[in-house]
Amino acid sequence: MAIAEDNLTSTAPPAPLAAPIRRLLDTVRQRIRRYLWAEGLAAIVAFLLAAFWLTLVFDWFFEPPVLVRVALLVIVGGGAGWVGFHLLFDRLRVALTDRSLALLLERKFPLLGDSLLTAVEFAAPDSAATPSERQMVSAAAAEALTRVDDLDLDQLFNPAPLVRNVLAAVALGISALGFALFDAEAVETWARRVLTFSNDPWPRKTRLVIEGFEGGSIKVARGSDVELTVKADTAMRVPQSVRVQYRSAEGLRGRATMVQRGKAVPGRDPYQSFTHSFQGILAPLTFDVIGGDDRHRGLRIEVVDSPTVTGLTLHCEYPAYMRREPRDIAVTGAMQIPRGTKVRVQFTTNKPMTELTIADGSSAPDPAGDQQASKATAIRPAAGESPREFTYDLGMLTADRTLLISLLDTDNIRNREPNRLTIGAVADEVPQLEVRLRGIGSAITPQAQLPIIGAMKDDYGIARTWFEFAVEGQEPVVQDLARAPRATTELPVDEAFDVRLRGLNPGQKATLTLKAQDTFELPELTGAGGKSSAPAGPQTGASSPFQLDIVTGEELRSLLEARELNLRRRFEQLLGEVAESRDSLARLRPRPTPAPGEAGAVAPPAEADDAAEAPDDAPASPEVLAERALVRDRLRVEQILQNSRKNADETLGVAVAFDDIHDELVNNRVDTEELKSRLKQGIADPLRQLATAGFSQLEQRLTELQQGLPDAQARETTLAASEAQLDAMLSEMQLVLSKMLELETFNEVVDLLRSIIDSQEGLNEKTKDSRKAKLRELLE
């Protein structure tokens, strides 16, 4: 028994492969490598021959410069290297092991039944097998030996790629060889130009001569016509037609056939002429002339620009009150410069000039009322100065100026139209004030404070700000505000004017105005007749005046109570609209449908409506009725959404209005803690929270409902959430309404207090009268 176990567990060294199997594997390996060499070399040869034809045709047609030919050769070399690497080197470096070859044979020839792969694997040097396994391997090897002679190794190879590459290489090679035998001179020219980068031209059978283009280009004036004349040598082949292909600097391209002039006779006429006219050339033009096998490329018509001003800069020295450093401003059109600025114009031209003439005039009468006469000034470059840069001093700008600039260049060409420069003198604006009263209406009490908010702006700085308070029939009272930094051009306003110290009485009328003064300051410029040209001192701007009526505290409260009553009515209307949205939402729930035949059995509302729309002779199907109901429900939810957005805006408006009432009570100093708490914490704040958060959540719920309508479960969930949100909002709105209704109870208490006060005053008067009567009796 122990001997048997040793036979099972002991291992024997691997046995070598049988000679037929070894020969088979070596044969497959050699054939694969020969196939790869043949396919790769054929592809490289085909690529190089194709490159020969492409470079030959390209060079013959275009005759490119050396750099282009070098680039072509580099591209061809790189392409050949890429083909060789991917089709030859990259494949040949793959190791073809016995196991890989056996696996290939097993896959291609299933009749081997894994016997070849088994024999190869157990013949590997690193394999070991027990005697029992060795017997199995020997059996597999024997089986493989009986079948290897029947294998057709040609089936391992796909001949199509090899045949394709070989045929391509043979076809291209035959064509190249035939061309070399037919036109050896062309091949030699190709070799010199492409391989050795020679500049020898290709031999031609036609010779074209371009008149006037001996240097390859001519110069013409912009906008002129150019007559192009091409002559064909009659001693050589005269082409049937000559073509011109052109391209402008703007990228415009075109081609045309030149017009043949007459019919030249060889031996009598040396040339045959062809012409073409370029009309109105506005930009440089590059063109090629092609006739027969001759061509002239890269001919150019240069356009000479008319003299013009290419750069205009204004050197500005601003008035002192503007606190600006001198600066240079590039002209980009009609320029706006502050009045009182000293301006010097700097010109740059596109070419050297011999003279620059400036017609300087004002487009309007000067500020002093005198018409400014136009004058012309000629400027010539001095020795040592650039003939392309000029300067003209305008002096202090007091009115709009227009300069007409005429140029004369070194070619004695003037610009067709003078260059125009318009400079507008911008007057300093008065300060602009955009302010409003905050928490104050048109009626105030004698002890009120008047908060005012907003902003004031000025071009270059605000020097002073103040309140001006005027009571009807009295001199205005001025109250200065804190002085702003001198360089401030925009100043926020959040100030308050206290009227308690003004001794106001109910029934009076007052006006409050906020004013600001800028830093404007210019020396007076005097024209003919002694008229001043500009203000000499600062300018004052004022806000819109606020008209105020002085009333008693009771009168103000009455006015505010009337406003609150209107707001309550407006809020009750909002509450009703939200309740209608809640009812409309409830209609989305399906009503229970009694069984057919029962008393009172009617169709659900949706189906009833849809059934009413269907003709009697063509009842709608359940699917159609369901689709119609879904469309109607979506429209209903959309309407509720629109109503909620409108209600949110209106609710926020009511909250803001109650905030204003609260602020008016506080600013007029007729408030109480209980009243402020009711208006602010009881009404305004809850309404603001409702408008921002409550309606936002409702909109989210309704959007989810709209998306979940087609699904019954999602519809029920989102509908319940929307109804709960609306119920919570209605409860909150009812609480706010109850706070609003407290005004009636409060007013009753106020009326009672007023009646008690009136009764007390009447009793006091009667007591005084009684005492006076008793005193008279005693005196008598």
mmCIF file of C-alpha atoms in Angstrom, residues 319-528:
data_model
loop_
_atom_site.group_PDB
_atom_site.id
_atom_site.type_symbol
_atom_site.label_atom_id
_atom_site.label_comp_id
_atom_site.label_asym_id
_atom_site.label_seq_id
_atom_site.Cartn_x
_atom_site.Cartn_y
_atom_site.Cartn_z
ATOM 1 C CA PRO A 319 -8.801 122.096 -13.488
ATOM 2 C CA ALA A 320 -7.472 122.112 -9.936
ATOM 3 C CA TYR A 321 -10.867 121.402 -8.299
ATOM 4 C CA MET A 322 -11.023 117.998 -10.050
ATOM 5 C CA ARG A 323 -7.852 116.805 -8.250
ATOM 6 C CA ARG A 324 -6.786 114.741 -11.257
ATOM 7 C CA GLU A 325 -3.293 114.155 -12.476
ATOM 8 C CA PRO A 326 -2.581 115.079 -16.118
ATOM 9 C CA ARG A 327 -3.163 112.142 -18.393
ATOM 10 C CA ASP A 328 -3.026 111.070 -22.018
ATOM 11 C CA ILE A 329 -6.290 109.837 -23.540
ATOM 12 C CA ALA A 330 -6.400 107.902 -26.798
ATOM 13 C CA VAL A 331 -9.023 109.237 -29.188
ATOM 14 C CA THR A 332 -11.648 106.628 -30.036
ATOM 15 C CA GLY A 333 -14.302 108.841 -31.620
ATOM 16 C CA ALA A 334 -16.026 112.026 -30.554
ATOM 17 C CA MET A 335 -14.318 112.896 -27.281
ATOM 18 C CA GLN A 336 -15.907 114.389 -24.173
ATOM 19 C CA ILE A 337 -13.515 116.453 -22.042
ATOM 20 C CA PRO A 338 -14.416 118.514 -18.944
ATOM 21 C CA ARG A 339 -14.744 122.236 -19.588
ATOM 22 C CA GLY A 340 -11.765 124.225 -18.376
ATOM 23 C CA THR A 341 -9.238 121.482 -19.254
ATOM 24 C CA LYS A 342 -6.052 122.476 -21.062
ATOM 25 C CA VAL A 343 -5.748 120.165 -24.081
ATOM 26 C CA ARG A 344 -2.796 119.371 -26.322
ATOM 27 C CA VAL A 345 -3.456 117.121 -29.340
ATOM 28 C CA GLN A 346 -0.765 114.636 -30.385
ATOM 29 C CA PHE A 347 -0.973 113.160 -33.897
ATOM 30 C CA THR A 348 0.649 110.024 -35.332
ATOM 31 C CA THR A 349 0.463 109.344 -39.076
ATOM 32 C CA ASN A 350 0.799 106.168 -41.070
ATOM 33 C CA LYS A 351 3.779 107.401 -43.084
ATOM 34 C CA PRO A 352 6.253 110.300 -43.114
ATOM 35 C CA MET A 353 4.615 113.656 -43.812
ATOM 36 C CA THR A 354 5.925 116.929 -45.167
ATOM 37 C CA GLU A 355 3.014 119.043 -43.895
ATOM 38 C CA LEU A 356 -0.020 118.801 -41.646
ATOM 39 C CA THR A 357 -2.762 121.455 -41.879
ATOM 40 C CA ILE A 358 -5.356 121.860 -39.098
ATOM 41 C CA ALA A 359 -8.586 123.822 -39.580
ATOM 42 C CA ASP A 360 -9.626 124.627 -36.011
ATOM 43 C CA GLY A 361 -13.135 125.932 -35.296
ATOM 44 C CA SER A 362 -15.920 125.786 -32.738
ATOM 45 C CA SER A 363 -19.174 124.020 -33.526
ATOM 46 C CA ALA A 364 -21.124 126.537 -31.453
ATOM 47 C CA PRO A 365 -20.731 130.111 -30.188
ATOM 48 C CA ASP A 366 -18.241 130.430 -27.360
ATOM 49 C CA PRO A 367 -19.569 130.765 -23.806
ATOM 50 C CA ALA A 368 -19.145 134.520 -23.909
ATOM 51 C CA GLY A 369 -21.524 134.745 -26.841
ATOM 52 C CA ASP A 370 -18.953 135.427 -29.574
ATOM 53 C CA GLN A 371 -18.837 133.275 -32.694
ATOM 54 C CA GLN A 372 -15.402 131.670 -32.830
ATOM 55 C CA ALA A 373 -13.883 131.952 -36.292
ATOM 56 C CA SER A 374 -12.294 128.919 -37.900
ATOM 57 C CA LYS A 375 -8.567 129.170 -38.465
ATOM 58 C CA ALA A 376 -6.038 127.032 -40.323
ATOM 59 C CA THR A 377 -2.604 126.174 -38.973
ATOM 60 C CA ALA A 378 0.152 124.508 -40.995
ATOM 61 C CA ILE A 379 2.635 122.336 -39.094
ATOM 62 C CA ARG A 380 5.852 121.077 -40.650
ATOM 63 C CA PRO A 381 8.331 118.706 -39.039
ATOM 64 C CA ALA A 382 11.427 120.481 -37.817
ATOM 65 C CA ALA A 383 14.894 119.123 -38.353
ATOM 66 C CA GLY A 384 15.551 116.191 -36.052
ATOM 67 C CA GLU A 385 11.829 115.586 -35.348
ATOM 68 C CA SER A 386 9.899 112.558 -36.460
ATOM 69 C CA PRO A 387 7.952 113.255 -39.687
ATOM 70 C CA ARG A 388 5.167 111.024 -38.359
ATOM 71 C CA GLU A 389 4.462 112.751 -35.022
ATOM 72 C CA PHE A 390 2.942 116.234 -34.569
ATOM 73 C CA THR A 391 1.517 118.291 -31.675
ATOM 74 C CA TYR A 392 -1.163 120.992 -31.655
ATOM 75 C CA ASP A 393 -2.034 123.044 -28.561
ATOM 76 C CA LEU A 394 -5.751 123.770 -28.112
ATOM 77 C CA GLY A 395 -5.348 125.777 -24.920
ATOM 78 C CA MET A 396 -8.164 125.803 -22.362
ATOM 79 C CA LEU A 397 -11.310 124.087 -23.592
ATOM 80 C CA THR A 398 -14.280 126.412 -23.138
ATOM 81 C CA ALA A 399 -16.563 125.199 -25.945
ATOM 82 C CA ASP A 400 -16.940 122.308 -28.366
ATOM 83 C CA ARG A 401 -14.119 122.174 -30.915
ATOM 84 C CA THR A 402 -13.835 120.492 -34.315
ATOM 85 C CA LEU A 403 -10.471 119.906 -36.007
ATOM 86 C CA LEU A 404 -10.151 119.053 -39.726
ATOM 87 C CA ILE A 405 -6.723 117.510 -40.385
ATOM 88 C CA SER A 406 -5.256 117.515 -43.916
ATOM 89 C CA LEU A 407 -2.060 115.554 -44.641
ATOM 90 C CA LEU A 408 0.620 115.727 -47.315
ATOM 91 C CA ASP A 409 3.062 112.787 -47.360
ATOM 92 C CA THR A 410 6.570 112.471 -48.763
ATOM 93 C CA ASP A 411 5.123 110.980 -51.975
ATOM 94 C CA ASN A 412 3.232 114.246 -52.461
ATOM 95 C CA ILE A 413 -0.120 112.528 -51.887
ATOM 96 C CA ARG A 414 -2.872 114.255 -49.897
ATOM 97 C CA ASN A 415 -5.586 112.424 -48.046
ATOM 98 C CA ARG A 416 -8.832 112.472 -49.998
ATOM 99 C CA GLU A 417 -10.968 113.594 -47.030
ATOM 100 C CA PRO A 418 -9.606 115.465 -43.996
ATOM 101 C CA ASN A 419 -9.511 113.520 -40.747
ATOM 102 C CA ARG A 420 -12.058 114.929 -38.310
ATOM 103 C CA LEU A 421 -11.601 115.263 -34.558
ATOM 104 C CA THR A 422 -14.529 116.451 -32.453
ATOM 105 C CA ILE A 423 -13.989 117.430 -28.822
ATOM 106 C CA GLY A 424 -17.023 118.209 -26.694
ATOM 107 C CA ALA A 425 -16.640 120.499 -23.682
ATOM 108 C CA VAL A 426 -18.563 118.777 -20.901
ATOM 109 C CA ALA A 427 -20.014 121.143 -18.323
ATOM 110 C CA ASP A 428 -19.728 120.189 -14.661
ATOM 111 C CA GLU A 429 -23.049 118.772 -13.474
ATOM 112 C CA VAL A 430 -24.735 119.910 -10.285
ATOM 113 C CA PRO A 431 -24.891 117.280 -7.531
ATOM 114 C CA GLN A 432 -27.636 114.708 -8.025
ATOM 115 C CA LEU A 433 -29.655 113.634 -4.976
ATOM 116 C CA GLU A 434 -31.869 110.563 -4.964
ATOM 117 C CA VAL A 435 -33.388 110.378 -1.470
ATOM 118 C CA ARG A 436 -36.704 109.589 0.194
ATOM 119 C CA LEU A 437 -38.285 109.822 3.615
ATOM 120 C CA ARG A 438 -38.309 106.556 5.534
ATOM 121 C CA GLY A 439 -41.143 105.852 7.918
ATOM 122 C CA ILE A 440 -42.713 109.292 7.485
ATOM 123 C CA GLY A 441 -45.764 110.333 5.501
ATOM 124 C CA SER A 442 -46.994 113.731 4.446
ATOM 125 C CA ALA A 443 -48.502 114.346 7.909
ATOM 126 C CA ILE A 444 -46.210 114.746 10.947
ATOM 127 C CA THR A 445 -46.533 115.775 14.568
ATOM 128 C CA PRO A 446 -44.670 118.758 16.069
ATOM 129 C CA GLN A 447 -42.329 116.354 17.907
ATOM 130 C CA ALA A 448 -41.462 114.157 14.930
ATOM 131 C CA GLN A 449 -38.054 113.222 13.568
ATOM 132 C CA LEU A 450 -37.713 112.873 9.796
ATOM 133 C CA PRO A 451 -35.385 110.027 8.654
ATOM 134 C CA ILE A 452 -34.158 110.412 5.080
ATOM 135 C CA ILE A 453 -32.226 107.765 3.115
ATOM 136 C CA GLY A 454 -30.747 107.454 -0.364
ATOM 137 C CA ALA A 455 -27.588 108.675 -2.058
ATOM 138 C CA MET A 456 -26.075 111.787 -3.554
ATOM 139 C CA LYS A 457 -23.606 111.895 -6.426
ATOM 140 C CA ASP A 458 -21.369 114.407 -8.120
ATOM 141 C CA ASP A 459 -18.888 114.215 -10.970
ATOM 142 C CA TYR A 460 -15.818 115.226 -9.001
ATOM 143 C CA GLY A 461 -16.648 115.681 -5.326
ATOM 144 C CA ILE A 462 -19.189 116.817 -2.733
ATOM 145 C CA ALA A 463 -18.022 119.653 -0.501
ATOM 146 C CA ARG A 464 -21.049 120.305 1.731
ATOM 147 C CA THR A 465 -24.471 118.785 2.538
ATOM 148 C CA TRP A 466 -27.318 120.232 4.615
ATOM 149 C CA PHE A 467 -31.029 120.119 5.447
ATOM 150 C CA GLU A 468 -33.213 123.121 4.597
ATOM 151 C CA PHE A 469 -36.450 123.173 6.605
ATOM 152 C CA ALA A 470 -38.944 125.889 5.777
ATOM 153 C CA VAL A 471 -42.219 126.588 7.597
ATOM 154 C CA GLU A 472 -44.839 128.449 5.627
ATOM 155 C CA GLY A 473 -44.356 132.168 6.149
ATOM 156 C CA GLN A 474 -40.987 131.799 7.928
ATOM 157 C CA GLU A 475 -37.344 131.898 6.938
ATOM 158 C CA PRO A 476 -35.819 128.492 6.123
ATOM 159 C CA VAL A 477 -33.755 126.770 8.809
ATOM 160 C CA VAL A 478 -30.426 125.244 7.723
ATOM 161 C CA GLN A 479 -28.898 122.232 9.473
ATOM 162 C CA ASP A 480 -25.497 121.086 8.189
ATOM 163 C CA LEU A 481 -24.650 117.420 7.984
ATOM 164 C CA ALA A 482 -21.293 115.840 8.683
ATOM 165 C CA ARG A 483 -18.739 117.029 6.128
ATOM 166 C CA ALA A 484 -17.782 114.348 3.583
ATOM 167 C CA PRO A 485 -14.206 113.796 2.438
ATOM 168 C CA ARG A 486 -13.390 116.212 -0.347
ATOM 169 C CA ALA A 487 -12.804 113.510 -2.938
ATOM 170 C CA THR A 488 -16.159 111.822 -2.297
ATOM 171 C CA THR A 489 -18.163 111.522 -5.511
ATOM 172 C CA GLU A 490 -20.899 109.241 -4.183
ATOM 173 C CA LEU A 491 -22.215 109.596 -0.657
ATOM 174 C CA PRO A 492 -24.838 107.372 0.974
ATOM 175 C CA VAL A 493 -27.497 109.233 2.957
ATOM 176 C CA ASP A 494 -28.979 107.958 6.214
ATOM 177 C CA GLU A 495 -29.786 111.009 8.315
ATOM 178 C CA ALA A 496 -32.678 112.352 10.401
ATOM 179 C CA PHE A 497 -34.025 115.881 10.924
ATOM 180 C CA ASP A 498 -35.600 116.547 14.332
ATOM 181 C CA VAL A 499 -38.436 119.115 14.296
ATOM 182 C CA ARG A 500 -39.058 119.202 18.069
ATOM 183 C CA LEU A 501 -36.986 122.383 18.527
ATOM 184 C CA ARG A 502 -38.724 124.234 15.691
ATOM 185 C CA GLY A 503 -41.799 125.201 17.733
ATOM 186 C CA LEU A 504 -44.315 123.856 15.238
ATOM 187 C CA ASN A 505 -48.077 123.986 15.765
ATOM 188 C CA PRO A 506 -50.782 121.805 14.267
ATOM 189 C CA GLY A 507 -52.185 123.285 11.096
ATOM 190 C CA GLN A 508 -48.887 124.621 9.785
ATOM 191 C CA LYS A 509 -47.248 123.468 6.560
ATOM 192 C CA ALA A 510 -43.526 122.836 6.146
ATOM 193 C CA THR A 511 -41.047 121.787 3.454
ATOM 194 C CA LEU A 512 -37.908 119.681 3.953
ATOM 195 C CA THR A 513 -35.172 119.692 1.314
ATOM 196 C CA LEU A 514 -31.760 118.013 1.303
ATOM 197 C CA LYS A 515 -29.078 119.992 -0.528
ATOM 198 C CA ALA A 516 -25.484 119.372 -1.579
ATOM 199 C CA GLN A 517 -22.726 121.572 -2.931
ATOM 200 C CA ASP A 518 -19.919 120.384 -5.185
ATOM 201 C CA THR A 519 -16.289 121.510 -5.444
ATOM 202 C CA PHE A 520 -16.605 123.211 -8.844
ATOM 203 C CA GLU A 521 -14.310 126.196 -9.220
ATOM 204 C CA LEU A 522 -13.004 127.846 -12.379
ATOM 205 C CA PRO A 523 -11.625 131.272 -13.065
ATOM 206 C CA GLU A 524 -14.108 133.417 -14.943
ATOM 207 C CA LEU A 525 -13.532 133.515 -18.681
ATOM 208 C CA THR A 526 -14.711 136.746 -20.174
ATOM 209 C CA GLY A 527 -15.597 137.226 -23.826
ATOM 210 C CA ALA A 528 -16.521 140.273 -25.862
#
